Short mmCIF file of C-alpha atoms in Angstrom, two decimals:
data_model
loop_
_atom_site.label_atom_id
_atom_site.label_comp_id
_atom_site.label_asym_id
_atom_site.label_seq_id
_atom_site.Cartn_x
_atom_site.Cartn_y
_atom_site.Cartn_z
CA UNK A 1 -31.75 15.10 10.80
CA UNK A 2 -30.55 11.90 9.15
CA UNK A 3 -33.02 9.16 8.83
CA UNK A 4 -31.86 5.50 7.98
CA UNK A 5 -34.66 3.50 6.65
CA UNK A 6 -34.92 0.29 8.61
CA UNK A 7 -36.82 -3.03 8.29
CA UNK A 8 -37.63 -4.65 11.48
CA UNK A 9 -37.83 -8.41 11.72
CA UNK A 10 -38.43 -10.78 14.67
CA UNK A 11 -34.87 -10.65 15.74
CA UNK A 12 -33.03 -7.85 13.97
CA UNK A 13 -33.05 -4.48 12.24
CA UNK A 14 -32.03 -4.66 8.47
CA UNK A 15 -30.84 -1.70 6.40
CA UNK A 16 -29.32 -1.23 2.96
CA UNK A 17 -25.77 -0.24 2.43
CA UNK A 18 -24.06 1.16 -0.79
CA UNK A 19 -20.39 0.50 -0.72
CA UNK A 20 -17.90 3.08 -2.10
CA UNK A 21 -14.75 1.06 -2.81
CA UNK A 22 -11.35 2.68 -2.78
CA UNK A 23 -12.33 5.54 -0.44
CA UNK A 24 -9.73 7.41 1.56
CA UNK A 25 -10.82 5.94 4.76
CA UNK A 26 -13.23 3.30 6.17
CA UNK A 27 -16.22 5.43 7.10
CA UNK A 28 -19.90 6.19 6.73
CA UNK A 29 -20.06 9.02 4.00
CA UNK A 30 -23.80 9.60 4.03
CA UNK A 31 -27.15 8.39 3.16
CA UNK A 32 -28.61 7.17 -0.01
CA UNK A 33 -32.29 6.98 -1.02
CA UNK A 34 -32.75 3.71 0.75
CA UNK A 35 -29.86 3.33 3.17
CA UNK A 36 -26.17 4.24 4.09
CA UNK A 37 -23.19 4.90 1.89
CA UNK A 38 -20.09 3.46 3.40
CA UNK A 39 -16.73 4.16 2.01
CA UNK A 40 -14.17 1.44 2.25
CA UNK A 41 -10.44 1.51 1.42
CA UNK A 42 -10.50 -1.92 -0.19
CA UNK A 43 -11.43 -2.56 -3.75
CA UNK A 44 -14.49 -4.84 -4.25
CA UNK A 45 -13.11 -8.15 -3.23
CA UNK A 46 -13.31 -10.72 -0.51
CA UNK A 47 -12.03 -8.33 2.13
CA UNK A 48 -14.78 -5.75 1.45
CA UNK A 49 -17.48 -7.56 3.54
CA UNK A 50 -15.16 -7.95 6.53
CA UNK A 51 -14.15 -4.19 6.14
CA UNK A 52 -17.84 -3.22 5.97
CA UNK A 53 -18.85 -5.07 9.13
CA UNK A 54 -15.87 -3.74 11.12
CA UNK A 55 -16.47 -0.25 9.93
CA UNK A 56 -20.27 -0.39 10.92
CA UNK A 57 -19.57 -2.15 14.17
CA UNK A 58 -17.10 0.60 15.21
CA UNK A 59 -19.41 3.35 14.24
CA UNK A 60 -22.49 2.04 15.89
CA UNK A 61 -20.79 0.77 19.04
CA UNK A 62 -21.61 -2.75 18.65
CA UNK A 63 -19.67 -6.07 18.37
CA UNK A 64 -18.99 -7.39 14.70
CA UNK A 65 -20.98 -10.46 15.89
CA UNK A 66 -24.04 -8.50 16.21
CA UNK A 67 -23.98 -7.56 12.49
CA UNK A 68 -24.53 -9.93 9.69
CA UNK A 69 -24.45 -9.43 5.88
CA UNK A 70 -27.57 -11.06 4.64
CA UNK A 71 -27.53 -10.00 0.93
CA UNK A 72 -25.25 -8.69 -1.65
CA UNK A 73 -21.97 -10.62 -0.76
CA UNK A 74 -20.36 -9.76 -4.19
CA UNK A 75 -22.13 -6.59 -4.89
CA UNK A 76 -21.83 -2.93 -3.94
CA UNK A 77 -25.36 -2.96 -2.77
CA UNK A 78 -25.70 -4.97 0.42
CA UNK A 79 -28.19 -5.57 3.20
CA UNK A 80 -26.95 -5.81 6.82
CA UNK A 81 -28.88 -7.07 9.96
CA UNK A 82 -27.98 -5.99 13.33
CA UNK A 83 -29.20 -7.50 16.64
CA UNK A 84 -29.23 -6.21 20.09
CA UNK A 85 -29.91 -2.57 19.45
CA UNK A 86 -33.11 -0.56 18.96
CA UNK A 87 -34.06 1.59 15.95
CA UNK A 88 -33.85 4.75 18.15
CA UNK A 89 -30.31 3.76 19.19
CA UNK A 90 -29.25 3.31 15.67
CA UNK A 91 -30.54 6.63 14.49
CA UNK A 92 -29.06 8.37 17.43
CA UNK A 93 -25.56 6.93 16.64
CA UNK A 94 -26.09 7.94 13.08
CA UNK A 95 -26.55 11.52 14.14
CA UNK A 96 -22.81 11.71 14.92
CA UNK A 97 -21.96 11.38 11.23
CA UNK A 98 -23.98 14.50 10.38
#
């Protein structure tokens, strides 16, 4: 069973993401010690953050507006917040990757 460490705030769930640039496809590739590993086709540039949000929204079945990048704008290590879903819903959608 895959387990994504989540931090719950008043309005959102937050989790860490490790970006793997220049991957073959935009997709979740696994889990790291403290979050998700997400492969993105783009190199690390201004399009990376947009591609990350789009990829996560597609996988978790939420709109891109429900996801916000809150830390790591120019880094491979990022923190993302999601609103409008429960921790249980996120974990169940993550099981589809396994």
